[in-house]
XYZ file of C-alpha atoms in Angstrom:
660
model
C -100.786 93.477 -163.586
C -100.049 93.304 -159.848
C -99.058 90.124 -158.069
C -102.384 88.298 -157.448
C -100.962 86.459 -154.429
C -99.865 89.758 -152.864
C -103.298 91.282 -153.607
C -105.069 88.281 -152.077
C -102.785 88.404 -149.041
C -103.580 92.090 -148.513
C -107.299 91.372 -148.784
C -107.001 88.448 -146.358
C -105.181 90.596 -143.822
C -107.810 93.347 -144.155
C -110.585 90.802 -143.681
C -108.871 89.293 -140.650
C -108.599 92.765 -139.084
C -112.284 93.367 -139.716
C -113.164 89.957 -138.235
C -111.260 90.788 -135.057
C -113.093 94.144 -134.775
C -116.461 92.521 -135.390
C -115.738 89.749 -132.877
C -114.885 92.371 -130.254
C -118.133 94.225 -130.996
C -120.153 91.012 -130.666
C -118.509 90.238 -127.317
C -119.306 93.745 -126.183
C -122.956 93.415 -127.232
C -123.182 89.968 -125.622
C -122.097 91.319 -122.217
C -125.250 92.309 -120.288
C -123.286 94.726 -118.097
C -122.860 96.932 -121.118
C -126.587 97.081 -121.768
C -129.104 99.230 -119.897
C -132.820 98.574 -120.344
C -133.715 101.275 -122.850
C -135.679 101.791 -126.049
C -132.406 101.167 -127.908
C -132.199 97.543 -126.744
C -134.124 96.134 -129.717
C -131.936 98.129 -132.058
C -128.815 96.776 -130.400
C -130.096 93.207 -130.680
C -130.871 93.755 -134.353
C -127.376 95.178 -134.891
C -125.912 92.166 -133.059
C -127.693 89.762 -135.430
C -126.476 91.747 -138.453
C -122.898 91.700 -137.148
C -123.039 87.936 -136.624
C -124.382 87.415 -140.141
C -121.674 89.628 -141.637
C -119.000 87.945 -139.537
C -119.972 84.496 -140.834
C -119.921 85.723 -144.437
C -116.454 87.194 -143.917
C -115.196 83.955 -142.349
C -116.514 81.858 -145.235
C -114.942 84.268 -147.721
C -111.652 84.111 -145.831
C -111.662 80.301 -145.888
C -112.401 80.207 -149.628
C -109.625 82.673 -150.450
C -107.228 80.825 -148.143
C -107.773 77.579 -150.015
C -107.757 79.135 -153.508
C -104.888 81.618 -153.541
C -102.221 80.169 -151.294
C -99.282 78.374 -152.848
C -97.806 77.956 -149.371
C -98.064 74.673 -147.501
C -100.665 74.926 -144.764
C -99.650 74.206 -141.194
C -102.630 71.984 -140.319
C -101.858 72.024 -136.602
C -101.726 75.814 -136.563
C -105.020 76.041 -138.475
C -106.668 73.640 -135.996
C -105.346 75.772 -133.141
C -107.012 78.834 -134.700
C -110.319 76.948 -134.963
C -110.194 75.449 -131.468
C -108.872 78.680 -129.968
C -112.011 80.440 -131.183
C -114.241 77.597 -129.940
C -112.551 77.548 -126.508
C -112.902 81.320 -126.048
C -116.568 81.153 -127.022
C -117.291 78.215 -124.691
C -115.598 79.748 -121.621
C -115.408 83.544 -122.119
C -114.851 83.984 -118.356
C -111.358 82.393 -118.580
C -108.356 84.594 -119.350
C -105.853 82.889 -121.667
C -107.485 79.442 -121.583
C -105.059 76.587 -122.454
C -104.893 75.521 -126.095
C -103.443 72.058 -126.764
C -103.821 70.489 -130.221
C -101.465 67.643 -131.174
C -101.317 64.835 -133.773
C -103.155 61.765 -132.472
C -100.754 58.964 -131.553
C -103.325 56.262 -132.378
C -104.873 56.528 -135.843
C -108.031 54.646 -134.810
C -108.984 57.567 -132.537
C -108.614 60.227 -135.222
C -105.976 62.435 -136.808
C -105.490 65.165 -134.185
C -106.545 65.632 -130.579
C -107.512 68.678 -128.502
C -106.704 68.151 -124.811
C -107.719 71.542 -123.418
C -110.921 70.567 -121.572
C -109.182 68.965 -118.555
C -106.903 71.957 -117.932
C -109.874 74.329 -118.361
C -111.826 72.339 -115.746
C -108.922 72.819 -113.316
C -108.903 76.577 -113.979
C -112.659 76.798 -113.388
C -112.303 74.708 -110.204
C -109.726 77.207 -108.912
C -112.384 79.911 -109.425
C -114.936 77.902 -107.414
C -116.880 76.449 -110.356
C -116.954 72.649 -110.533
C -117.494 71.527 -114.138
C -116.996 68.088 -115.666
C -114.286 68.211 -118.408
C -116.566 66.251 -120.762
C -119.174 69.027 -120.451
C -116.511 71.581 -121.372
C -115.471 69.397 -124.335
C -119.146 69.311 -125.462
C -119.335 73.121 -125.301
C -116.074 73.442 -127.261
C -117.449 71.171 -130.006
C -120.704 73.156 -130.131
C -118.705 76.366 -130.653
C -116.405 75.081 -133.411
C -116.861 77.577 -136.272
C -117.536 76.562 -139.865
C -114.248 75.406 -141.340
C -112.725 73.710 -144.328
C -110.845 70.789 -142.773
C -112.707 69.014 -139.904
C -114.861 66.029 -140.907
C -116.057 65.152 -137.392
C -115.122 65.327 -133.708
C -115.623 62.830 -130.882
C -115.172 63.041 -127.125
C -113.112 60.277 -125.526
C -112.125 59.420 -121.960
C -112.212 62.266 -119.434
C -112.565 64.976 -122.099
C -110.180 64.418 -125.015
C -111.581 65.716 -128.305
C -110.573 63.475 -131.220
C -110.461 65.292 -134.566
C -110.987 63.605 -137.936
C -109.844 65.537 -141.018
C -111.714 65.664 -144.329
C -109.973 63.359 -146.808
C -110.882 65.601 -149.730
C -109.265 68.560 -147.962
C -106.012 66.615 -147.365
C -106.087 65.472 -151.006
C -106.350 69.108 -152.170
C -103.401 70.115 -149.995
C -101.321 67.325 -151.567
C -102.310 68.498 -155.053
C -101.291 72.042 -154.092
C -97.884 70.713 -152.989
C -97.433 68.783 -156.258
C -98.359 71.783 -158.426
C -96.475 74.479 -156.510
C -93.612 72.559 -154.929
C -92.675 72.518 -151.251
C -93.349 76.131 -150.289
C -92.819 77.621 -146.820
C -95.791 78.626 -144.662
C -96.706 82.346 -145.046
C -94.582 84.804 -143.052
C -96.053 87.435 -140.744
C -93.021 89.633 -141.438
C -89.585 89.168 -143.007
C -87.149 89.207 -140.118
C -83.420 89.977 -140.234
C -81.503 87.058 -138.682
C -77.808 86.940 -137.740
C -76.311 83.507 -137.073
C -72.814 83.405 -135.533
C -71.269 79.969 -136.121
C -68.119 77.961 -136.938
C -65.644 80.628 -135.637
C -62.249 78.860 -135.765
C -59.028 80.576 -134.663
C -56.545 81.959 -137.170
C -53.213 80.068 -137.250
C -54.849 76.944 -135.837
C -56.374 74.178 -137.920
C -60.054 73.411 -137.696
C -60.589 70.357 -135.529
C -63.521 68.109 -134.687
C -64.634 70.618 -132.040
C -65.539 73.057 -134.853
C -67.573 70.393 -136.632
C -70.765 70.781 -134.602
C -70.902 74.589 -134.693
C -70.312 74.584 -138.468
C -72.898 71.899 -139.295
C -75.596 73.081 -136.853
C -75.159 76.772 -137.740
C -75.317 76.105 -141.490
C -78.496 74.048 -141.111
C -80.165 76.741 -138.987
C -79.352 79.309 -141.680
C -80.847 77.081 -144.372
C -84.037 76.720 -142.316
C -84.363 80.490 -141.779
C -83.701 81.124 -145.495
C -86.313 78.583 -146.586
C -88.861 80.251 -144.295
C -88.144 83.563 -146.053
C -85.984 85.390 -143.504
C -83.110 87.698 -144.428
C -80.101 85.784 -143.056
C -76.566 86.998 -142.346
C -74.162 84.087 -141.662
C -71.185 85.311 -139.641
C -67.848 83.635 -138.984
C -66.523 85.305 -135.802
C -62.955 84.037 -136.309
C -60.274 84.584 -133.677
C -58.086 86.888 -135.762
C -56.808 89.305 -133.101
C -54.899 89.079 -129.839
C -51.515 88.541 -128.229
C -50.787 85.298 -130.144
C -50.242 87.371 -133.304
C -47.217 89.031 -131.701
C -45.313 85.749 -131.491
C -46.503 84.664 -134.978
C -45.315 87.912 -136.585
C -41.972 87.823 -134.712
C -41.443 84.223 -135.885
C -42.430 85.193 -139.442
C -39.842 88.000 -139.445
C -37.103 85.569 -138.369
C -38.035 82.656 -140.628
C -39.011 84.643 -143.743
C -37.222 88.035 -143.470
C -38.211 88.842 -147.077
C -41.953 88.345 -146.344
C -42.902 91.898 -147.420
C -41.607 91.282 -150.954
C -42.156 87.535 -151.396
C -45.182 85.676 -150.036
C -43.815 83.191 -147.450
C -44.364 79.497 -148.276
C -46.032 78.532 -144.992
C -47.233 75.024 -145.778
C -48.194 73.876 -142.303
C -49.552 76.750 -140.226
C -50.165 74.453 -137.255
C -46.451 73.540 -137.143
C -45.582 77.220 -137.612
C -47.794 78.105 -134.625
C -46.202 75.396 -132.455
C -42.681 76.607 -133.359
C -43.525 80.204 -132.415
C -45.219 79.096 -129.161
C -42.155 77.040 -128.191
C -39.890 80.053 -128.744
C -42.306 82.311 -126.834
C -42.188 79.961 -123.832
C -38.415 79.380 -123.908
C -36.702 82.519 -125.314
C -36.986 85.680 -123.220
C -35.741 88.013 -126.003
C -38.248 86.521 -128.445
C -41.013 86.977 -125.868
C -40.180 90.702 -125.476
C -40.110 91.153 -129.264
C -43.457 89.348 -129.553
C -45.051 91.839 -127.101
C -43.562 94.742 -129.120
C -45.081 93.229 -132.284
C -48.522 93.161 -130.624
C -48.254 96.861 -129.753
C -47.151 97.749 -133.306
C -49.946 95.613 -134.797
C -52.538 97.309 -132.578
C -51.077 100.669 -133.665
C -51.789 99.486 -137.246
C -48.271 99.950 -138.625
C -48.465 98.920 -142.327
C -45.686 96.263 -142.237
C -47.276 94.563 -139.254
C -50.778 94.717 -140.779
C -49.333 93.036 -143.894
C -47.715 90.283 -141.792
C -51.027 89.791 -139.966
C -52.910 89.587 -143.288
C -50.445 87.008 -144.663
C -50.984 84.741 -141.659
C -54.790 85.187 -141.857
C -54.797 84.357 -145.586
C -52.967 81.053 -145.034
C -55.613 80.095 -142.447
C -58.494 81.193 -144.656
C -57.347 78.867 -147.447
C -57.289 75.943 -145.008
C -60.723 76.816 -143.588
C -62.138 77.103 -147.101
C -61.151 73.513 -147.926
C -63.406 72.348 -145.076
C -66.201 74.737 -146.059
C -66.057 73.531 -149.682
C -66.387 69.889 -148.570
C -69.351 70.640 -146.318
C -70.954 73.167 -148.724
C -70.839 75.993 -146.151
C -71.601 79.603 -147.100
C -70.361 82.100 -144.512
C -69.128 85.690 -144.239
C -65.936 86.211 -142.252
C -66.164 88.968 -139.687
C -63.534 88.309 -137.051
C -62.713 89.896 -133.718
C -60.545 92.505 -135.495
C -63.689 93.974 -137.104
C -64.937 95.138 -133.696
C -61.655 96.552 -132.292
C -62.473 100.194 -133.031
C -65.954 99.856 -131.487
C -64.837 98.681 -128.042
C -63.773 102.076 -126.671
C -67.237 103.484 -127.416
C -68.912 100.471 -125.764
C -66.914 100.933 -122.537
C -67.646 104.679 -122.613
C -71.396 104.010 -122.965
C -71.390 101.749 -119.901
C -69.352 104.326 -117.957
C -71.669 107.210 -118.877
C -74.650 105.243 -117.561
C -72.842 104.553 -114.285
C -72.683 100.807 -114.843
C -68.901 100.339 -114.528
C -67.143 99.494 -111.241
C -63.408 99.461 -110.505
C -61.920 96.243 -109.100
C -58.143 96.084 -108.506
C -57.469 98.150 -111.621
C -60.021 96.299 -113.763
C -63.224 97.844 -115.069
C -66.098 95.449 -114.472
C -69.858 95.374 -115.115
C -72.364 93.491 -112.955
C -75.586 92.593 -114.797
C -78.870 91.966 -112.907
C -79.275 88.416 -111.640
C -75.651 87.524 -112.424
C -73.156 86.700 -109.651
C -70.073 87.024 -111.885
C -69.147 90.340 -113.545
C -68.012 91.061 -117.091
C -64.479 92.455 -117.347
C -64.616 95.204 -119.975
C -61.094 96.600 -119.402
C -58.146 94.648 -117.936
C -55.818 96.174 -115.325
C -53.212 96.781 -118.084
C -55.783 98.797 -120.080
C -56.445 96.067 -122.663
C -59.833 94.801 -123.766
C -61.201 91.275 -123.298
C -63.465 88.725 -124.993
C -66.269 90.259 -122.921
C -65.662 93.682 -124.489
C -65.344 92.199 -127.968
C -68.585 90.208 -127.646
C -70.467 93.245 -126.292
C -69.222 95.318 -129.251
C -70.235 92.556 -131.682
C -73.715 92.274 -130.152
C -74.215 96.043 -130.258
C -73.133 96.224 -133.916
C -75.532 93.421 -134.864
C -78.439 95.078 -133.058
C -77.924 98.659 -134.217
C -76.034 98.444 -137.539
C -77.377 95.138 -138.867
C -80.798 95.877 -137.308
C -81.191 92.201 -136.463
C -84.550 90.913 -135.201
C -82.942 87.633 -134.194
C -79.325 86.824 -133.240
C -78.289 83.209 -132.694
C -74.881 82.188 -131.320
C -73.965 78.571 -132.124
C -71.128 77.553 -129.778
C -70.450 74.753 -127.323
C -72.485 74.685 -124.103
C -69.379 75.549 -122.095
C -69.813 79.157 -123.232
C -73.437 79.384 -122.058
C -72.653 81.295 -118.841
C -70.466 83.784 -120.748
C -73.263 84.589 -123.197
C -75.775 84.821 -120.352
C -73.636 87.609 -118.871
C -73.245 89.407 -122.209
C -76.988 89.257 -122.987
C -77.929 90.378 -119.452
C -75.587 93.382 -119.695
C -77.028 94.309 -123.111
C -80.585 94.187 -121.726
C -79.556 96.210 -118.668
C -78.124 99.025 -120.782
C -81.253 99.014 -122.962
C -79.817 97.728 -126.231
C -82.692 95.328 -126.816
C -86.025 94.177 -125.416
C -86.291 90.344 -125.334
C -90.033 90.675 -126.076
C -89.122 92.299 -129.412
C -85.681 90.936 -130.345
C -84.649 87.314 -129.936
C -81.030 86.940 -128.801
C -80.161 83.341 -128.012
C -77.249 81.014 -127.381
C -77.808 77.677 -129.151
C -75.349 75.528 -127.216
C -74.260 72.003 -128.018
C -72.457 69.093 -126.344
C -69.026 67.723 -127.200
C -68.079 65.058 -129.764
C -67.028 61.816 -128.057
C -65.050 58.860 -129.355
C -66.452 55.347 -129.227
C -64.777 54.999 -125.815
C -67.185 57.753 -124.609
C -64.232 60.085 -123.971
C -63.393 63.303 -125.849
C -62.735 62.440 -129.490
C -58.934 62.236 -129.991
C -56.425 60.542 -132.293
C -54.619 57.422 -131.020
C -51.691 59.623 -130.032
C -54.030 61.772 -127.948
C -54.077 64.778 -130.315
C -57.219 66.635 -131.350
C -58.632 65.186 -134.583
C -58.055 67.480 -137.589
C -61.324 68.126 -139.364
C -59.835 67.707 -142.848
C -58.443 64.272 -141.889
C -61.881 63.283 -140.621
C -63.576 64.315 -143.881
C -61.002 62.420 -145.978
C -61.574 59.322 -143.850
C -65.316 59.728 -144.457
C -64.769 59.775 -148.231
C -62.654 56.611 -148.088
C -65.179 54.741 -145.956
C -68.188 55.770 -148.053
C -66.464 54.497 -151.229
C -65.702 51.201 -149.459
C -69.397 50.953 -148.512
C -70.571 51.654 -152.083
C -68.178 49.049 -153.518
C -69.291 46.557 -150.893
C -72.814 46.989 -152.320
C -71.472 46.642 -155.906
C -72.593 50.170 -156.768
C -69.355 50.682 -158.734
C -70.649 48.060 -161.209
C -73.923 49.865 -161.997
C -73.025 53.569 -161.639
C -70.898 55.609 -164.037
C -67.624 56.956 -162.548
C -69.233 60.409 -162.286
C -72.342 59.016 -160.545
C -70.146 56.978 -158.191
C -68.132 60.063 -157.162
C -71.350 62.036 -156.554
C -72.748 59.185 -154.460
C -69.445 58.954 -152.524
C -69.418 62.647 -151.505
C -73.180 62.677 -150.844
C -72.953 59.651 -148.520
C -69.683 60.693 -146.811
C -70.529 64.288 -145.959
C -74.271 63.636 -145.645
C -73.638 60.912 -143.053
C -71.261 63.099 -141.024
C -73.779 65.977 -140.997
C -76.789 63.782 -140.261
C -75.048 61.915 -137.433
C -74.558 65.279 -135.736
C -77.944 66.814 -136.541
C -79.980 63.697 -135.675
C -78.857 63.950 -132.043
C -80.306 66.545 -129.689
C -77.631 69.249 -129.982
C -77.692 69.873 -126.221
C -76.296 66.369 -125.559
C -72.816 64.993 -126.240
C -72.728 62.503 -129.100
C -70.521 59.556 -130.014
C -68.781 59.832 -133.384
C -68.809 56.458 -135.134
C -68.274 55.973 -138.871
C -69.663 52.420 -138.627
C -72.965 53.670 -137.169
C -73.364 56.655 -139.470
C -72.682 54.594 -142.631
C -75.095 51.827 -141.562
C -78.011 51.735 -144.021
C -80.392 50.510 -141.325
C -82.133 52.768 -138.820
C -82.195 56.540 -138.532
C -79.077 57.359 -140.576
C -78.361 59.446 -143.664
C -77.285 56.269 -145.486
C -80.734 54.720 -144.940
C -82.580 57.918 -145.918
C -80.469 58.498 -149.048
C -81.066 54.915 -150.202
C -84.803 55.301 -149.453
C -84.888 58.558 -151.429
C -83.164 57.076 -154.514
C -85.538 54.111 -154.330
C -88.588 56.423 -154.341
C -87.158 58.411 -157.255
C -86.504 55.218 -159.196
C -90.168 54.076 -159.111
C -91.290 56.542 -161.796
C -88.075 56.080 -163.807
C -88.478 52.276 -163.951
C -92.121 52.721 -165.033
C -90.955 55.126 -167.809
C -92.917 58.026 -166.354
C -91.194 61.370 -166.893
C -91.618 64.673 -164.998
C -93.965 66.143 -167.630
C -96.332 63.158 -167.263
C -96.312 63.495 -163.460
C -96.963 67.234 -163.747
C -99.915 66.650 -166.076
C -101.262 63.974 -163.719
C -101.015 66.355 -160.752
C -103.205 68.843 -162.635
C -105.908 66.322 -163.497
C -105.714 63.337 -161.104
C -107.269 63.362 -157.662
C -104.936 61.972 -154.980
C -107.077 59.173 -153.546
C -106.554 58.365 -149.863
C -108.930 55.437 -149.413
C -106.373 52.878 -148.209
C -105.220 53.269 -144.590
C -101.566 53.443 -145.682
C -102.344 56.104 -148.308
C -104.111 58.173 -145.652
C -101.269 57.735 -143.153
C -98.654 58.769 -145.739
C -100.684 61.754 -146.972
C -101.018 63.148 -143.434
C -97.344 62.507 -142.688
C -96.246 64.439 -145.800
C -98.366 67.428 -144.764
C -96.878 67.606 -141.243
C -93.710 69.167 -142.714
C -94.705 72.806 -141.934
C -95.586 71.823 -138.326
C -92.103 70.346 -137.890
C -90.393 73.483 -139.216
C -92.530 75.685 -136.948
C -91.442 73.667 -133.898
C -87.751 73.938 -134.846
C -88.158 77.684 -135.276
C -89.250 77.799 -131.625
C -86.580 75.576 -130.023
C -83.782 75.426 -132.676
C -83.521 71.640 -132.199
C -82.828 70.198 -135.656
C -83.021 66.541 -134.614
C -86.817 66.979 -134.843
C -86.459 67.305 -138.633
C -84.255 64.177 -138.777
C -86.811 62.210 -136.743
C -89.573 63.420 -139.080
C -87.669 62.421 -142.254
C -87.038 58.969 -140.803
C -90.741 58.655 -139.917
C -91.676 59.783 -143.447
C -89.330 57.215 -145.032
C -90.648 54.347 -142.874
C -94.271 55.435 -143.461
C -93.558 55.426 -147.205
C -92.147 51.882 -146.955
C -95.377 50.727 -145.231
C -97.395 52.362 -148.036
C -95.238 50.919 -150.834
C -95.379 47.401 -149.365
C -99.205 47.532 -149.127
C -100.244 49.586 -152.176
C -99.216 48.783 -155.743
C -97.967 51.882 -157.560
C -96.972 50.024 -160.727
C -98.416 46.637 -161.640
C -96.317 44.405 -163.884
C -96.888 41.167 -165.776
C -95.305 38.468 -163.598
C -93.921 36.568 -166.571
C -92.719 39.306 -168.912
C -92.084 42.076 -166.345
C -93.892 44.558 -168.587
C -95.861 47.385 -166.972
C -99.560 46.601 -167.331
C -101.032 49.271 -165.027
C -99.891 52.482 -163.354
C -101.913 53.729 -160.373
C -101.190 57.377 -161.013
C -102.578 58.779 -157.740
C -100.088 56.559 -155.907
C -97.270 57.739 -158.170
C -98.235 61.263 -157.097
C -97.910 60.226 -153.434
C -94.403 58.934 -154.274
C -93.590 62.272 -155.902
C -94.914 64.305 -152.937
C -92.879 62.168 -150.497
C -89.699 62.659 -152.520
C -90.294 66.427 -152.801
C -90.599 66.849 -149.026
C -87.598 64.591 -148.376
C -85.494 66.584 -150.860
C -86.416 69.848 -149.123
C -85.645 68.301 -145.739
C -82.226 67.183 -147.022
C -81.607 70.670 -148.371
C -82.302 72.254 -144.953
C -79.928 69.737 -143.333
C -77.285 70.515 -145.968
C -77.340 66.992 -147.434
C -76.957 66.570 -151.190
C -79.469 64.021 -152.428
C -78.569 62.104 -155.592
C -80.959 60.500 -158.069
C -78.942 57.292 -158.334
C -76.950 55.422 -155.699
């Protein structure tokens, strides 16, 4: 037996291809310039009618199979765009690329979605010398809307807005599909290979608050790509090569001369780094020896490679403590990985005549860039520019990436612009085919709106910050007397979920492009758009079924047999909000701005509260407190809300707990 979903998908794709061919034929037959008065005209008209008939049958078949076979969540907005795109093309075939604008309606009384294309189309026609009222265009669009499964009715408002009302039964079926199949991603056109470069601390230096944003944002992007079905490679481009290793190895040799036989007990690598830097700045002999160590390391002498590995291993253990706290999965591939590739990269640029000499340096000017890349220094050494070009080339040609995302602070934007421009110039990738993008972010500020520092003015260590988060979240839970109702194990789970969830959410809920103020008080506040509020809302939703003694098996059985009624305004509002999840993910895929998901989850939680306050899910006897009636379709709405919230938390890297 083959996979029925795969078979259906293949059939759907074949039908869609045939529809496109038939549509093109109809357009061709409709165009009078293609027809000469001849005895064949009647035959052509007959063929046109047959094609239209067959096209409609195919479309109906496609709609039926779409609704029956797909376990995926439908992107309603995208489906409406398909429908209105077809209607717009049919109503104004003379316009090339007519505008298509379909958005959720901001005022429920006017409908569920709105198409605002008519006004822009009127402007385009006016530019061509045809004056047409936008309302007339809107009328023509409505007349050309094809048969479909989801639109109940349309209305024209104002200067030409088209208000769209969805069929309640259709929305109910989509909710049932979600309950039976879980929160499934929208179908993929193709499975892309994605490389995400994030976190990237420096060896021999501790991770500080500056690494927090790259680590959290990069991890969440990876989770989104993975949920959507992409093949994701998470890369940690650590700074594990360079002149600083000369002074570290020289200091290691002096402090632990037996390091080759006995692993040196370096407890505080940061202090070790500071000691070696002090000696490098103050002792001339040490400085000379440090430079010799760099040369011997780059020559790959075994003793020096071992010393280098020892230092890297100490750092890795420290990094891993942070990654374990934040539940980060990442593959280390530092600068050292690309060392042997850099000579070939420089040679390739030279062979294509793209390298210029400038006071002993070898530089590359990319089109549209006023600053060059330095690919070889005057002393013959390579630079970050060379290393990043080698890394990009390896990811394009060896990893065969379709998408490469660099998650670093916005201060590096101009550097990556240069690197990407040089790569395009030499022909490594076509931006129409391969997406290479820098996802920059602002800095973390203290509550004084200045760069986040300790009281002594030092950079905040990330591990200290996470420990402080744990302490504060436990204080918050005890303040709410949760230690009196939760078991010790449940309390610890709630503590880590709140602490690390709040730190992640505080970052992700802000537009990454902007700076953001780090405040434990704000992020642990259980009011407003915070992880604390959402986690409490989630546990409350999960508790509704538990307190009514309804188990998962009962809910599953109800989902198979109970229609999700959406008669009450608040039921309808919640049902539509739940189903916007795929639209939200599609938008983030375009702009990589994760705060959109946070805003959506907050909207979903507040919409649920409105529903729960207005619609009884469980009715109890006021005197005895016994359950007298369960409105099962409303319990299913609770379950669907919780399922989408849980998936949203998962993409954000937040561990949701059942009890808090």
